[in-house]
XYZ file of C-alpha atoms in Angstrom:
339
model
C 0.201 0.144 -0.138
C 2.980 2.330 0.944
C 4.948 1.429 -2.273
C 1.669 1.943 -4.189
C 1.350 5.473 -2.626
C 4.502 6.402 -3.184
C 4.657 5.403 -6.931
C 1.384 7.217 -7.585
C 2.614 10.358 -5.632
C 6.145 10.576 -7.331
C 5.562 9.320 -11.109
C 3.187 11.655 -12.282
C 5.671 15.062 -11.763
C 8.394 13.119 -13.994
C 6.584 13.591 -17.569
C 5.030 17.024 -16.227
C 8.553 19.005 -15.879
C 10.280 18.674 -18.949
C 12.709 21.588 -19.844
C 11.069 24.210 -21.737
C 14.017 24.185 -24.400
C 13.675 20.184 -25.210
C 10.135 20.326 -25.486
C 9.962 23.267 -27.824
C 13.218 21.649 -30.345
C 11.613 18.393 -30.627
C 7.913 18.829 -30.708
C 7.640 22.322 -32.281
C 10.267 21.573 -35.128
C 7.602 18.815 -36.486
C 5.313 21.693 -36.015
C 2.632 19.981 -34.115
C 3.941 21.942 -30.274
C 3.124 25.194 -31.362
C 0.137 27.193 -32.773
C 0.999 29.112 -36.010
C 1.321 32.936 -36.075
C -1.544 33.886 -37.187
C -2.034 35.182 -40.758
C -2.800 38.767 -39.860
C 0.292 39.090 -37.947
C 2.276 38.030 -40.729
C 0.682 40.529 -42.792
C 1.572 43.274 -40.608
C 5.077 42.250 -40.260
C 5.214 42.664 -44.183
C 3.817 45.841 -44.204
C 6.206 47.271 -41.782
C 9.229 45.926 -43.610
C 8.094 47.078 -46.914
C 7.765 50.447 -45.814
C 11.377 50.544 -44.259
C 12.459 48.512 -47.937
C 10.943 51.477 -49.757
C 12.775 54.030 -48.042
C 15.751 52.831 -48.722
C 16.513 51.332 -51.953
C 13.570 53.663 -54.335
C 16.875 55.101 -55.995
C 17.943 51.488 -57.057
C 14.242 51.052 -58.329
C 14.082 54.393 -59.818
C 17.572 53.183 -62.007
C 16.062 49.928 -63.252
C 13.170 51.839 -64.604
C 15.492 54.284 -66.163
C 17.412 51.393 -67.942
C 14.736 49.087 -68.822
C 13.084 51.887 -70.892
C 16.523 53.080 -72.623
C 16.049 52.206 -76.285
C 18.627 54.653 -77.425
C 21.550 53.568 -75.088
C 21.822 57.172 -73.275
C 22.986 54.943 -69.937
C 26.025 53.469 -69.846
C 25.410 51.173 -66.761
C 24.291 51.508 -63.562
C 26.442 54.242 -62.067
C 26.186 56.126 -64.837
C 22.480 56.170 -64.861
C 22.176 57.221 -61.638
C 25.098 59.959 -61.573
C 23.245 61.041 -64.994
C 19.870 61.572 -63.376
C 21.365 63.043 -60.134
C 23.344 65.142 -62.177
C 20.751 66.526 -64.769
C 17.377 66.433 -62.425
C 18.907 66.815 -58.790
C 19.302 64.073 -56.090
C 15.352 64.300 -55.259
C 14.717 62.652 -58.867
C 16.114 59.466 -57.187
C 13.181 58.994 -55.053
C 10.869 60.113 -57.652
C 7.737 57.805 -56.972
C 8.443 56.945 -53.347
C 4.973 57.909 -52.334
C 3.106 55.246 -54.721
C 6.050 52.753 -54.123
C 5.892 52.653 -50.427
C 2.452 52.078 -50.699
C 2.565 49.363 -53.058
C 5.269 47.308 -51.224
C 3.132 48.300 -47.743
C -0.027 46.643 -49.365
C 1.982 44.036 -51.321
C 4.167 42.127 -48.367
C 1.141 42.299 -46.218
C -1.083 40.699 -48.823
C 1.883 38.337 -49.790
C 2.730 37.198 -46.365
C -1.058 36.756 -45.178
C -1.839 35.157 -48.284
C 0.971 32.739 -48.196
C 0.169 31.845 -44.375
C -3.590 31.326 -45.332
C -2.250 29.135 -48.467
C 0.265 27.415 -46.214
C -2.516 26.347 -43.903
C -4.369 24.702 -46.711
C -0.966 22.195 -47.587
C -0.429 21.165 -43.848
C -0.512 17.715 -43.385
C -2.987 17.099 -40.693
C -1.019 14.426 -38.934
C 2.253 16.024 -38.508
C 1.397 20.117 -39.507
C 4.408 20.173 -41.904
C 4.310 21.740 -45.301
C 5.811 19.884 -48.156
C 8.178 21.192 -50.671
C 5.595 21.080 -53.086
C 2.965 22.680 -50.944
C 5.270 25.666 -49.986
C 5.945 26.090 -53.860
C 2.103 26.108 -54.636
C 1.421 28.619 -51.468
C 3.958 30.970 -52.583
C 3.013 30.877 -56.244
C -0.343 31.338 -55.161
C 0.376 34.412 -53.101
C 2.452 35.894 -55.829
C -0.669 35.252 -58.047
C -2.853 36.970 -55.442
C -0.831 39.796 -54.915
C -0.508 40.282 -58.572
C -4.007 40.492 -59.451
C -5.212 42.515 -56.020
C -2.324 44.764 -55.177
C 0.072 45.301 -58.273
C -2.753 45.970 -61.024
C -6.308 46.254 -60.465
C -6.751 47.281 -56.750
C -4.082 49.729 -57.379
C -6.889 51.219 -59.724
C -8.613 52.400 -56.033
C -5.482 53.761 -54.858
C -5.113 54.836 -57.663
C -3.064 52.332 -59.774
C 0.285 52.747 -58.003
C 2.209 50.502 -60.350
C 1.228 51.809 -63.642
C 2.051 55.658 -61.635
C 5.180 54.862 -60.321
C 6.503 53.597 -63.998
C 4.923 56.840 -65.810
C 6.331 59.059 -63.016
C 9.782 57.425 -62.860
C 10.538 57.665 -66.603
C 9.716 61.441 -66.741
C 12.932 63.643 -66.865
C 13.423 66.918 -65.004
C 11.772 68.255 -62.157
C 10.063 71.288 -63.335
C 6.152 70.684 -63.229
C 5.663 73.100 -66.303
C 8.020 70.259 -68.229
C 6.447 67.388 -66.830
C 3.526 65.670 -68.405
C 2.157 64.093 -65.010
C 2.503 66.450 -61.988
C 2.361 63.537 -59.085
C 0.361 60.150 -58.451
C -3.311 61.561 -58.392
C -2.898 63.784 -61.364
C -0.840 60.891 -63.251
C -3.467 58.450 -62.271
C -6.378 60.619 -63.662
C -4.784 61.510 -66.544
C -4.339 57.697 -67.435
C -7.653 57.316 -66.634
C -9.237 60.122 -68.817
C -7.359 59.433 -71.814
C -6.640 55.381 -71.703
C -9.816 54.789 -69.887
C -9.717 52.707 -66.544
C -8.142 49.711 -67.839
C -5.466 51.605 -68.563
C -4.281 51.132 -64.991
C -4.413 47.364 -65.802
C -1.125 47.418 -68.156
C 1.042 44.805 -67.721
C -1.040 42.408 -65.864
C -0.400 39.379 -67.395
C 3.158 39.481 -66.977
C 2.793 40.654 -63.648
C 1.264 37.808 -62.745
C 3.639 35.419 -64.256
C 6.460 37.402 -62.737
C 5.064 37.547 -59.148
C 3.803 34.071 -58.841
C 7.278 32.308 -59.933
C 9.088 34.807 -58.024
C 7.011 34.431 -54.687
C 7.005 30.343 -55.218
C 10.789 30.621 -55.542
C 11.451 33.034 -52.613
C 9.229 31.402 -49.753
C 10.799 28.008 -50.598
C 13.944 29.704 -50.454
C 13.882 31.564 -47.611
C 12.521 28.452 -45.306
C 15.327 26.301 -46.628
C 18.123 29.000 -46.012
C 16.511 29.065 -42.294
C 16.939 25.530 -41.904
C 20.501 25.084 -43.378
C 22.025 28.092 -41.680
C 20.160 28.621 -38.308
C 18.642 25.175 -37.871
C 15.440 27.343 -37.717
C 12.069 25.244 -38.562
C 8.760 26.938 -39.118
C 6.748 26.815 -35.645
C 9.535 25.742 -33.207
C 9.510 28.920 -31.232
C 12.999 30.274 -32.223
C 13.296 33.871 -33.392
C 16.351 34.509 -35.508
C 18.657 37.863 -35.038
C 18.144 40.651 -37.367
C 21.451 39.758 -39.087
C 20.328 36.088 -39.889
C 16.828 37.041 -41.400
C 19.046 39.549 -43.533
C 21.482 36.536 -44.833
C 18.644 34.418 -45.529
C 16.119 36.775 -46.759
C 19.173 38.197 -49.231
C 19.929 34.802 -50.442
C 16.229 34.281 -51.114
C 15.929 36.851 -52.884
C 18.637 36.570 -55.780
C 16.507 33.347 -57.271
C 13.485 35.080 -58.304
C 15.209 38.043 -60.443
C 17.295 35.875 -62.646
C 14.029 33.790 -63.594
C 11.726 36.331 -64.212
C 13.833 39.108 -65.793
C 11.682 38.933 -69.402
C 8.555 39.175 -67.407
C 9.473 42.203 -65.396
C 11.140 43.853 -68.508
C 7.903 43.537 -70.481
C 5.890 44.637 -67.619
C 7.420 47.672 -67.490
C 7.461 48.323 -71.125
C 3.743 47.517 -71.212
C 3.284 49.926 -68.030
C 5.192 52.764 -70.009
C 3.249 53.016 -72.813
C -0.253 55.015 -73.278
C -3.013 53.575 -75.094
C -3.500 56.654 -77.084
C -1.123 57.348 -80.213
C 1.041 54.486 -81.406
C 1.234 51.283 -79.402
C 4.412 49.443 -79.889
C 3.725 46.615 -77.789
C -0.030 44.521 -78.184
C 0.616 42.081 -75.492
C 3.146 40.063 -73.473
C 4.165 37.663 -75.863
C 3.962 40.188 -78.783
C 6.713 42.233 -76.429
C 8.684 39.480 -75.870
C 9.131 38.856 -79.662
C 9.465 42.606 -80.628
C 12.133 43.222 -77.916
C 14.015 39.929 -79.125
C 13.954 40.813 -82.555
C 15.354 44.506 -82.246
C 17.300 44.507 -79.544
C 18.551 40.989 -78.746
C 18.200 38.104 -76.299
C 20.046 40.318 -73.625
C 17.464 43.234 -73.660
C 14.847 40.794 -72.196
C 17.148 40.919 -68.948
C 17.577 44.644 -68.918
C 17.710 45.883 -65.366
C 18.840 42.323 -64.072
C 21.629 43.745 -62.351
C 19.892 46.701 -60.599
C 17.023 44.301 -59.520
C 19.674 41.990 -58.462
C 21.225 45.260 -56.160
C 17.610 46.058 -54.963
C 15.545 42.821 -54.544
C 17.739 40.893 -52.434
C 18.795 43.468 -49.984
C 15.032 44.578 -49.729
C 14.212 40.945 -49.338
C 17.015 41.454 -46.374
C 15.534 44.483 -44.551
C 11.842 43.258 -45.102
C 12.605 39.703 -43.511
C 15.002 41.613 -40.720
C 11.663 43.799 -39.865
C 9.039 40.936 -40.435
C 10.901 38.060 -38.498
C 11.430 40.547 -35.387
C 7.548 41.636 -35.426
C 6.743 37.710 -35.697
C 9.074 36.510 -33.279
C 7.809 39.391 -30.995
C 4.354 38.108 -31.203
C 5.559 34.319 -30.425
C 7.691 35.577 -27.307
C 4.306 37.650 -26.091
C 1.738 35.425 -26.567
C 2.198 31.960 -28.265
C 5.206 30.989 -25.813
C 3.068 31.968 -22.658
C 0.318 29.889 -24.042
C 2.123 26.942 -24.759
């Protein structure tokens, strides 16, 4: 009787007191021990990261756009383009289109991270809670398509058309309002709608969808892979990366997309830059690719690749450094306490 009492009184505490580190590294790494970060938290984290990215990297985006629109060879490279713009138009010209660009990135990253989280939940294994590689690719591609359809093209007509407006503003040379066709984002959008119709704000939708879907499929999969390989960080394991670790993973993950999606990005920019009034050079995505290849050669389809590689990987590094910290703060504040 004494031995039974002793056994029953001493045995329950043994399984009830595992160390926090052991429980989190084993059970959570398999995805079953901790609830995931909600999609709305990931969306908020992405939007904050987007604001920071836009402010830091706008000049590179302006240079990329100018190079992609340069048919006459006026710019000899990235440095020459940036120096020419700053010398001829003033340093402020390198931040042309910042307002629509910052708004664009804020909404884009919020939708991208939020929709990817929702889609990943649909691909999770019900037993282990893990997402397969195919599931991550499909979730990333779906998030990119949703982002392109709802943010990059049509939804921006209500804001108004940030991506088309950004391209139109960036291609203008000079700072004097009297010499500029578009006086600002709102005036630009009104002019496009008046002269080209509401669907003028949807220019370049198809290549945008293809570019974004492919890019996000590669980016989300690569980010998760680098987190695991470099830092042994599994999604849902409760571990929060240091900012510099997030920056390295984000930078590396941001390199694959631009190489794969270069032609789509060039075509998107050309279609968005041309108006629907007067002479229309490109009638669609396929025609634009064929025309650019015939007139300018194969390399022209990757125009602006180097500035994209200078902007997107650092941009992903900045965005993920902010986003991971926001999500980590939520995990430490709410999920670890509940766990």
